[in-house]
Amino acid sequence: NGGGMFNASSSPSITNTTFTGNRATSVGGGMANGSSSPSITNTTFTGNSANFGGGMYNISSSSPVITNTTFTGNSANISEGGMSNQSSSNPVIRNCILWGNGTEISNDASTPVVSYSIIQGGYAGTGNINADPLFVNAADPDGADNIHRTADDGLRLQSGSLAINAGDNSLIP
């Protein structure tokens, strides 16, 4: 569980991080949370895979607070490429993009609060948008220099993206 990170009964703060290319044979290719509620800010989950929850898997009342984070290109062998929430796991998702993961958010006995986010296929909540975020090149998330979080990253937004200035400015660090 948790190909990139597994949190069990802990709630770390994760900021300015990239989870990419991680694999889990069961759940949470990028991250799995069990009875944990991490704070995740300015983070990218891309190219992770698992049977369930390719990007993130939350179980047992895990309720991470996820802000200014992108989930794209994650996959699951069975379902929930972006994020899977199980057993009263209720994440707070704000100013995020979940796009190109197959199923973006899947819930079983869970009710996430999602606001000011772009969710492929749409999602109920304040300020949410169902529109292509217009990444520069989602197929090359780390850009030509092969270093994440640099100026040439493919997950930058093109001019005209509805994601530009669409978030809640009070959540900008």
JSON list of C-alpha atoms in Angstrom, two decimals:
[
{"chain": "A", "resi": 1, "resn": "ASN", "atom": "CA", "xyz": [0.00, 0.00, 0.00]},
{"chain": "A", "resi": 2, "resn": "GLY", "atom": "CA", "xyz": [1.11, 3.53, -0.73]},
{"chain": "A", "resi": 3, "resn": "GLY", "atom": "CA", "xyz": [3.67, 3.24, -3.52]},
{"chain": "A", "resi": 4, "resn": "GLY", "atom": "CA", "xyz": [5.01, 6.75, -2.90]},
{"chain": "A", "resi": 5, "resn": "MET", "atom": "CA", "xyz": [3.95, 7.26, 0.73]},
{"chain": "A", "resi": 6, "resn": "PHE", "atom": "CA", "xyz": [1.87, 5.37, 3.29]},
{"chain": "A", "resi": 7, "resn": "ASN", "atom": "CA", "xyz": [0.46, 7.24, 6.28]},
{"chain": "A", "resi": 8, "resn": "ALA", "atom": "CA", "xyz": [-0.96, 5.16, 9.11]},
{"chain": "A", "resi": 9, "resn": "SER", "atom": "CA", "xyz": [-2.39, 7.04, 12.10]},
{"chain": "A", "resi": 10, "resn": "SER", "atom": "CA", "xyz": [-0.28, 10.07, 11.21]},
{"chain": "A", "resi": 11, "resn": "SER", "atom": "CA", "xyz": [-0.97, 13.42, 9.63]},
{"chain": "A", "resi": 12, "resn": "PRO", "atom": "CA", "xyz": [2.17, 14.90, 8.06]},
{"chain": "A", "resi": 13, "resn": "SER", "atom": "CA", "xyz": [2.36, 18.22, 6.22]},
{"chain": "A", "resi": 14, "resn": "ILE", "atom": "CA", "xyz": [3.40, 17.77, 2.61]},
{"chain": "A", "resi": 15, "resn": "THR", "atom": "CA", "xyz": [4.27, 20.88, 0.58]},
{"chain": "A", "resi": 16, "resn": "ASN", "atom": "CA", "xyz": [5.84, 21.49, -2.84]},
{"chain": "A", "resi": 17, "resn": "THR", "atom": "CA", "xyz": [6.22, 17.78, -3.56]},
{"chain": "A", "resi": 18, "resn": "THR", "atom": "CA", "xyz": [5.83, 15.60, -6.64]},
{"chain": "A", "resi": 19, "resn": "PHE", "atom": "CA", "xyz": [4.64, 11.98, -6.47]},
{"chain": "A", "resi": 20, "resn": "THR", "atom": "CA", "xyz": [5.41, 10.44, -9.86]},
{"chain": "A", "resi": 21, "resn": "GLY", "atom": "CA", "xyz": [5.88, 6.96, -11.29]},
{"chain": "A", "resi": 22, "resn": "ASN", "atom": "CA", "xyz": [5.07, 5.15, -8.04]},
{"chain": "A", "resi": 23, "resn": "ARG", "atom": "CA", "xyz": [3.38, 1.73, -8.07]},
{"chain": "A", "resi": 24, "resn": "ALA", "atom": "CA", "xyz": [1.43, -0.11, -5.40]},
{"chain": "A", "resi": 25, "resn": "THR", "atom": "CA", "xyz": [0.21, -3.67, -5.85]},
{"chain": "A", "resi": 26, "resn": "SER", "atom": "CA", "xyz": [-2.93, -2.93, -3.85]},
{"chain": "A", "resi": 27, "resn": "VAL", "atom": "CA", "xyz": [-3.99, 0.68, -3.05]},
{"chain": "A", "resi": 28, "resn": "GLY", "atom": "CA", "xyz": [-2.65, 4.22, -3.31]},
{"chain": "A", "resi": 29, "resn": "GLY", "atom": "CA", "xyz": [-0.07, 4.36, -6.08]},
{"chain": "A", "resi": 30, "resn": "GLY", "atom": "CA", "xyz": [0.99, 7.86, -5.09]},
{"chain": "A", "resi": 31, "resn": "MET", "atom": "CA", "xyz": [-0.21, 7.89, -1.47]},
{"chain": "A", "resi": 32, "resn": "ALA", "atom": "CA", "xyz": [-2.34, 5.76, 0.83]},
{"chain": "A", "resi": 33, "resn": "ASN", "atom": "CA", "xyz": [-3.83, 7.12, 4.05]},
{"chain": "A", "resi": 34, "resn": "GLY", "atom": "CA", "xyz": [-5.20, 4.87, 6.79]},
{"chain": "A", "resi": 35, "resn": "SER", "atom": "CA", "xyz": [-6.67, 6.73, 9.80]},
{"chain": "A", "resi": 36, "resn": "SER", "atom": "CA", "xyz": [-4.59, 9.71, 8.65]},
{"chain": "A", "resi": 37, "resn": "SER", "atom": "CA", "xyz": [-5.36, 13.25, 7.57]},
{"chain": "A", "resi": 38, "resn": "PRO", "atom": "CA", "xyz": [-2.27, 14.85, 6.06]},
{"chain": "A", "resi": 39, "resn": "SER", "atom": "CA", "xyz": [-2.15, 18.44, 4.87]},
{"chain": "A", "resi": 40, "resn": "ILE", "atom": "CA", "xyz": [-1.10, 18.42, 1.20]},
{"chain": "A", "resi": 41, "resn": "THR", "atom": "CA", "xyz": [-0.29, 21.74, -0.51]},
{"chain": "A", "resi": 42, "resn": "ASN", "atom": "CA", "xyz": [1.22, 22.68, -3.89]},
{"chain": "A", "resi": 43, "resn": "THR", "atom": "CA", "xyz": [1.79, 19.03, -4.78]},
{"chain": "A", "resi": 44, "resn": "THR", "atom": "CA", "xyz": [1.54, 17.00, -7.99]},
{"chain": "A", "resi": 45, "resn": "PHE", "atom": "CA", "xyz": [0.43, 13.37, -8.37]},
{"chain": "A", "resi": 46, "resn": "THR", "atom": "CA", "xyz": [1.20, 12.10, -11.88]},
{"chain": "A", "resi": 47, "resn": "GLY", "atom": "CA", "xyz": [1.92, 8.72, -13.45]},
{"chain": "A", "resi": 48, "resn": "ASN", "atom": "CA", "xyz": [1.20, 6.69, -10.30]},
{"chain": "A", "resi": 49, "resn": "SER", "atom": "CA", "xyz": [-0.68, 3.38, -10.39]},
{"chain": "A", "resi": 50, "resn": "ALA", "atom": "CA", "xyz": [-2.35, 0.81, -8.14]},
{"chain": "A", "resi": 51, "resn": "ASN", "atom": "CA", "xyz": [-5.30, -1.55, -8.22]},
{"chain": "A", "resi": 52, "resn": "PHE", "atom": "CA", "xyz": [-7.42, 1.12, -6.46]},
{"chain": "A", "resi": 53, "resn": "GLY", "atom": "CA", "xyz": [-6.67, 4.81, -6.05]},
{"chain": "A", "resi": 54, "resn": "GLY", "atom": "CA", "xyz": [-3.87, 5.32, -8.55]},
{"chain": "A", "resi": 55, "resn": "GLY", "atom": "CA", "xyz": [-3.16, 8.83, -7.24]},
{"chain": "A", "resi": 56, "resn": "MET", "atom": "CA", "xyz": [-4.43, 8.57, -3.65]},
{"chain": "A", "resi": 57, "resn": "TYR", "atom": "CA", "xyz": [-6.38, 6.08, -1.53]},
{"chain": "A", "resi": 58, "resn": "ASN", "atom": "CA", "xyz": [-8.06, 7.15, 1.73]},
{"chain": "A", "resi": 59, "resn": "ILE", "atom": "CA", "xyz": [-9.59, 4.68, 4.21]},
{"chain": "A", "resi": 60, "resn": "SER", "atom": "CA", "xyz": [-10.70, 4.48, 7.85]},
{"chain": "A", "resi": 61, "resn": "SER", "atom": "CA", "xyz": [-11.79, 8.08, 8.43]},
{"chain": "A", "resi": 62, "resn": "SER", "atom": "CA", "xyz": [-8.82, 9.61, 6.61]},
{"chain": "A", "resi": 63, "resn": "SER", "atom": "CA", "xyz": [-9.63, 13.18, 5.69]},
{"chain": "A", "resi": 64, "resn": "PRO", "atom": "CA", "xyz": [-6.65, 14.92, 4.11]},
{"chain": "A", "resi": 65, "resn": "VAL", "atom": "CA", "xyz": [-6.80, 18.62, 3.35]},
{"chain": "A", "resi": 66, "resn": "ILE", "atom": "CA", "xyz": [-5.59, 18.95, -0.25]},
{"chain": "A", "resi": 67, "resn": "THR", "atom": "CA", "xyz": [-4.91, 22.46, -1.58]},
{"chain": "A", "resi": 68, "resn": "ASN", "atom": "CA", "xyz": [-3.44, 23.76, -4.86]},
{"chain": "A", "resi": 69, "resn": "THR", "atom": "CA", "xyz": [-2.66, 20.21, -6.00]},
{"chain": "A", "resi": 70, "resn": "THR", "atom": "CA", "xyz": [-2.85, 18.47, -9.39]},
{"chain": "A", "resi": 71, "resn": "PHE", "atom": "CA", "xyz": [-3.75, 14.83, -10.05]},
{"chain": "A", "resi": 72, "resn": "THR", "atom": "CA", "xyz": [-3.24, 13.77, -13.68]},
{"chain": "A", "resi": 73, "resn": "GLY", "atom": "CA", "xyz": [-2.14, 10.68, -15.57]},
{"chain": "A", "resi": 74, "resn": "ASN", "atom": "CA", "xyz": [-2.65, 8.34, -12.61]},
{"chain": "A", "resi": 75, "resn": "SER", "atom": "CA", "xyz": [-4.21, 4.95, -13.24]},
{"chain": "A", "resi": 76, "resn": "ALA", "atom": "CA", "xyz": [-5.84, 2.06, -11.45]},
{"chain": "A", "resi": 77, "resn": "ASN", "atom": "CA", "xyz": [-6.04, -1.51, -12.68]},
{"chain": "A", "resi": 78, "resn": "ILE", "atom": "CA", "xyz": [-9.54, -1.92, -11.26]},
{"chain": "A", "resi": 79, "resn": "SER", "atom": "CA", "xyz": [-10.93, 1.60, -10.67]},
{"chain": "A", "resi": 80, "resn": "GLU", "atom": "CA", "xyz": [-10.39, 5.10, -9.24]},
{"chain": "A", "resi": 81, "resn": "GLY", "atom": "CA", "xyz": [-7.38, 6.42, -11.11]},
{"chain": "A", "resi": 82, "resn": "GLY", "atom": "CA", "xyz": [-7.40, 9.80, -9.37]},
{"chain": "A", "resi": 83, "resn": "MET", "atom": "CA", "xyz": [-8.60, 9.36, -5.78]},
{"chain": "A", "resi": 84, "resn": "SER", "atom": "CA", "xyz": [-10.54, 6.71, -3.88]},
{"chain": "A", "resi": 85, "resn": "ASN", "atom": "CA", "xyz": [-12.27, 7.55, -0.58]},
{"chain": "A", "resi": 86, "resn": "GLN", "atom": "CA", "xyz": [-13.51, 4.65, 1.56]},
{"chain": "A", "resi": 87, "resn": "SER", "atom": "CA", "xyz": [-14.99, 4.08, 5.03]},
{"chain": "A", "resi": 88, "resn": "SER", "atom": "CA", "xyz": [-15.88, 7.61, 6.17]},
{"chain": "A", "resi": 89, "resn": "SER", "atom": "CA", "xyz": [-12.89, 9.30, 4.55]},
{"chain": "A", "resi": 90, "resn": "ASN", "atom": "CA", "xyz": [-13.90, 12.86, 3.75]},
{"chain": "A", "resi": 91, "resn": "PRO", "atom": "CA", "xyz": [-11.06, 14.87, 2.19]},
{"chain": "A", "resi": 92, "resn": "VAL", "atom": "CA", "xyz": [-11.25, 18.62, 1.75]},
{"chain": "A", "resi": 93, "resn": "ILE", "atom": "CA", "xyz": [-10.15, 19.40, -1.83]},
{"chain": "A", "resi": 94, "resn": "ARG", "atom": "CA", "xyz": [-9.57, 23.09, -2.67]},
{"chain": "A", "resi": 95, "resn": "ASN", "atom": "CA", "xyz": [-8.05, 24.84, -5.70]},
{"chain": "A", "resi": 96, "resn": "CYS", "atom": "CA", "xyz": [-7.12, 21.47, -7.24]},
{"chain": "A", "resi": 97, "resn": "ILE", "atom": "CA", "xyz": [-7.13, 19.90, -10.68]},
{"chain": "A", "resi": 98, "resn": "LEU", "atom": "CA", "xyz": [-8.16, 16.25, -11.14]},
{"chain": "A", "resi": 99, "resn": "TRP", "atom": "CA", "xyz": [-8.01, 15.53, -14.87]},
{"chain": "A", "resi": 100, "resn": "GLY", "atom": "CA", "xyz": [-7.00, 12.60, -17.06]},
{"chain": "A", "resi": 101, "resn": "ASN", "atom": "CA", "xyz": [-7.05, 9.86, -14.42]},
{"chain": "A", "resi": 102, "resn": "GLY", "atom": "CA", "xyz": [-10.01, 7.81, -15.68]},
{"chain": "A", "resi": 103, "resn": "THR", "atom": "CA", "xyz": [-12.33, 8.08, -12.68]},
{"chain": "A", "resi": 104, "resn": "GLU", "atom": "CA", "xyz": [-11.29, 11.26, -10.88]},
{"chain": "A", "resi": 105, "resn": "ILE", "atom": "CA", "xyz": [-12.94, 10.81, -7.44]},
{"chain": "A", "resi": 106, "resn": "SER", "atom": "CA", "xyz": [-14.68, 7.68, -6.20]},
{"chain": "A", "resi": 107, "resn": "ASN", "atom": "CA", "xyz": [-16.49, 7.49, -2.86]},
{"chain": "A", "resi": 108, "resn": "ASP", "atom": "CA", "xyz": [-17.81, 4.63, -0.76]},
{"chain": "A", "resi": 109, "resn": "ALA", "atom": "CA", "xyz": [-19.41, 5.80, 2.51]},
{"chain": "A", "resi": 110, "resn": "SER", "atom": "CA", "xyz": [-17.42, 9.04, 2.11]},
{"chain": "A", "resi": 111, "resn": "THR", "atom": "CA", "xyz": [-18.32, 12.63, 1.28]},
{"chain": "A", "resi": 112, "resn": "PRO", "atom": "CA", "xyz": [-15.44, 14.87, 0.22]},
{"chain": "A", "resi": 113, "resn": "VAL", "atom": "CA", "xyz": [-15.88, 18.65, 0.24]},
{"chain": "A", "resi": 114, "resn": "VAL", "atom": "CA", "xyz": [-14.61, 19.94, -3.10]},
{"chain": "A", "resi": 115, "resn": "SER", "atom": "CA", "xyz": [-14.40, 23.65, -3.96]},
{"chain": "A", "resi": 116, "resn": "TYR", "atom": "CA", "xyz": [-12.81, 25.90, -6.59]},
{"chain": "A", "resi": 117, "resn": "SER", "atom": "CA", "xyz": [-11.43, 22.88, -8.43]},
{"chain": "A", "resi": 118, "resn": "ILE", "atom": "CA", "xyz": [-11.39, 21.54, -11.97]},
{"chain": "A", "resi": 119, "resn": "ILE", "atom": "CA", "xyz": [-12.74, 17.99, -11.95]},
{"chain": "A", "resi": 120, "resn": "GLN", "atom": "CA", "xyz": [-13.09, 16.07, -15.21]},
{"chain": "A", "resi": 121, "resn": "GLY", "atom": "CA", "xyz": [-16.72, 14.98, -15.44]},
{"chain": "A", "resi": 122, "resn": "GLY", "atom": "CA", "xyz": [-17.73, 17.61, -12.87]},
{"chain": "A", "resi": 123, "resn": "TYR", "atom": "CA", "xyz": [-18.22, 17.49, -9.12]},
{"chain": "A", "resi": 124, "resn": "ALA", "atom": "CA", "xyz": [-20.71, 19.21, -6.82]},
{"chain": "A", "resi": 125, "resn": "GLY", "atom": "CA", "xyz": [-19.34, 22.09, -4.76]},
{"chain": "A", "resi": 126, "resn": "THR", "atom": "CA", "xyz": [-18.67, 25.82, -4.77]},
{"chain": "A", "resi": 127, "resn": "GLY", "atom": "CA", "xyz": [-16.77, 27.16, -7.77]},
{"chain": "A", "resi": 128, "resn": "ASN", "atom": "CA", "xyz": [-16.00, 23.78, -9.37]},
{"chain": "A", "resi": 129, "resn": "ILE", "atom": "CA", "xyz": [-15.46, 23.60, -13.14]},
{"chain": "A", "resi": 130, "resn": "ASN", "atom": "CA", "xyz": [-15.68, 20.74, -15.64]},
{"chain": "A", "resi": 131, "resn": "ALA", "atom": "CA", "xyz": [-13.38, 22.06, -18.38]},
{"chain": "A", "resi": 132, "resn": "ASP", "atom": "CA", "xyz": [-10.05, 20.93, -19.79]},
{"chain": "A", "resi": 133, "resn": "PRO", "atom": "CA", "xyz": [-7.37, 22.74, -17.75]},
{"chain": "A", "resi": 134, "resn": "LEU", "atom": "CA", "xyz": [-5.29, 23.12, -20.95]},
{"chain": "A", "resi": 135, "resn": "PHE", "atom": "CA", "xyz": [-1.97, 21.81, -19.70]},
{"chain": "A", "resi": 136, "resn": "VAL", "atom": "CA", "xyz": [0.96, 22.79, -21.94]},
{"chain": "A", "resi": 137, "resn": "ASN", "atom": "CA", "xyz": [1.86, 19.10, -22.42]},
{"chain": "A", "resi": 138, "resn": "ALA", "atom": "CA", "xyz": [0.35, 16.58, -19.98]},
{"chain": "A", "resi": 139, "resn": "ALA", "atom": "CA", "xyz": [2.25, 13.78, -21.76]},
{"chain": "A", "resi": 140, "resn": "ASP", "atom": "CA", "xyz": [5.53, 15.33, -20.54]},
{"chain": "A", "resi": 141, "resn": "PRO", "atom": "CA", "xyz": [4.75, 16.52, -16.99]},
{"chain": "A", "resi": 142, "resn": "ASP", "atom": "CA", "xyz": [8.38, 17.27, -16.05]},
{"chain": "A", "resi": 143, "resn": "GLY", "atom": "CA", "xyz": [9.20, 19.02, -19.34]},
{"chain": "A", "resi": 144, "resn": "ALA", "atom": "CA", "xyz": [12.28, 18.84, -21.55]},
{"chain": "A", "resi": 145, "resn": "ASP", "atom": "CA", "xyz": [14.74, 19.13, -18.64]},
{"chain": "A", "resi": 146, "resn": "ASN", "atom": "CA", "xyz": [13.15, 16.07, -16.94]},
{"chain": "A", "resi": 147, "resn": "ILE", "atom": "CA", "xyz": [13.04, 17.94, -13.61]},
{"chain": "A", "resi": 148, "resn": "HIS", "atom": "CA", "xyz": [9.69, 18.48, -11.94]},
{"chain": "A", "resi": 149, "resn": "ARG", "atom": "CA", "xyz": [8.67, 21.91, -10.66]},
{"chain": "A", "resi": 150, "resn": "THR", "atom": "CA", "xyz": [10.71, 23.93, -13.19]},
{"chain": "A", "resi": 151, "resn": "ALA", "atom": "CA", "xyz": [9.67, 26.51, -15.79]},
{"chain": "A", "resi": 152, "resn": "ASP", "atom": "CA", "xyz": [9.36, 24.02, -18.67]},
{"chain": "A", "resi": 153, "resn": "ASP", "atom": "CA", "xyz": [6.94, 21.61, -16.96]},
{"chain": "A", "resi": 154, "resn": "GLY", "atom": "CA", "xyz": [4.18, 20.24, -19.17]},
{"chain": "A", "resi": 155, "resn": "LEU", "atom": "CA", "xyz": [1.60, 20.70, -16.39]},
{"chain": "A", "resi": 156, "resn": "ARG", "atom": "CA", "xyz": [1.79, 24.48, -16.64]},
{"chain": "A", "resi": 157, "resn": "LEU", "atom": "CA", "xyz": [-1.45, 26.05, -17.86]},
{"chain": "A", "resi": 158, "resn": "GLN", "atom": "CA", "xyz": [-1.83, 27.48, -21.34]},
{"chain": "A", "resi": 159, "resn": "SER", "atom": "CA", "xyz": [-3.15, 30.98, -21.86]},
{"chain": "A", "resi": 160, "resn": "GLY", "atom": "CA", "xyz": [-6.93, 30.76, -21.93]},
{"chain": "A", "resi": 161, "resn": "SER", "atom": "CA", "xyz": [-7.19, 27.97, -19.35]},
{"chain": "A", "resi": 162, "resn": "LEU", "atom": "CA", "xyz": [-10.32, 28.35, -17.22]},
{"chain": "A", "resi": 163, "resn": "ALA", "atom": "CA", "xyz": [-8.15, 27.32, -14.26]},
{"chain": "A", "resi": 164, "resn": "ILE", "atom": "CA", "xyz": [-6.32, 30.66, -14.36]},
{"chain": "A", "resi": 165, "resn": "ASN", "atom": "CA", "xyz": [-7.70, 32.94, -11.64]},
{"chain": "A", "resi": 166, "resn": "ALA", "atom": "CA", "xyz": [-10.55, 30.50, -10.93]},
{"chain": "A", "resi": 167, "resn": "GLY", "atom": "CA", "xyz": [-9.47, 29.42, -7.43]},
{"chain": "A", "resi": 168, "resn": "ASP", "atom": "CA", "xyz": [-10.03, 30.87, -4.00]},
{"chain": "A", "resi": 169, "resn": "ASN", "atom": "CA", "xyz": [-7.25, 33.45, -3.56]},
{"chain": "A", "resi": 170, "resn": "SER", "atom": "CA", "xyz": [-7.35, 33.12, 0.23]},
{"chain": "A", "resi": 171, "resn": "LEU", "atom": "CA", "xyz": [-5.84, 29.64, -0.24]},
{"chain": "A", "resi": 172, "resn": "ILE", "atom": "CA", "xyz": [-2.73, 30.89, -2.05]},
{"chain": "A", "resi": 173, "resn": "PRO", "atom": "CA", "xyz": [0.28, 30.60, 0.26]}
]
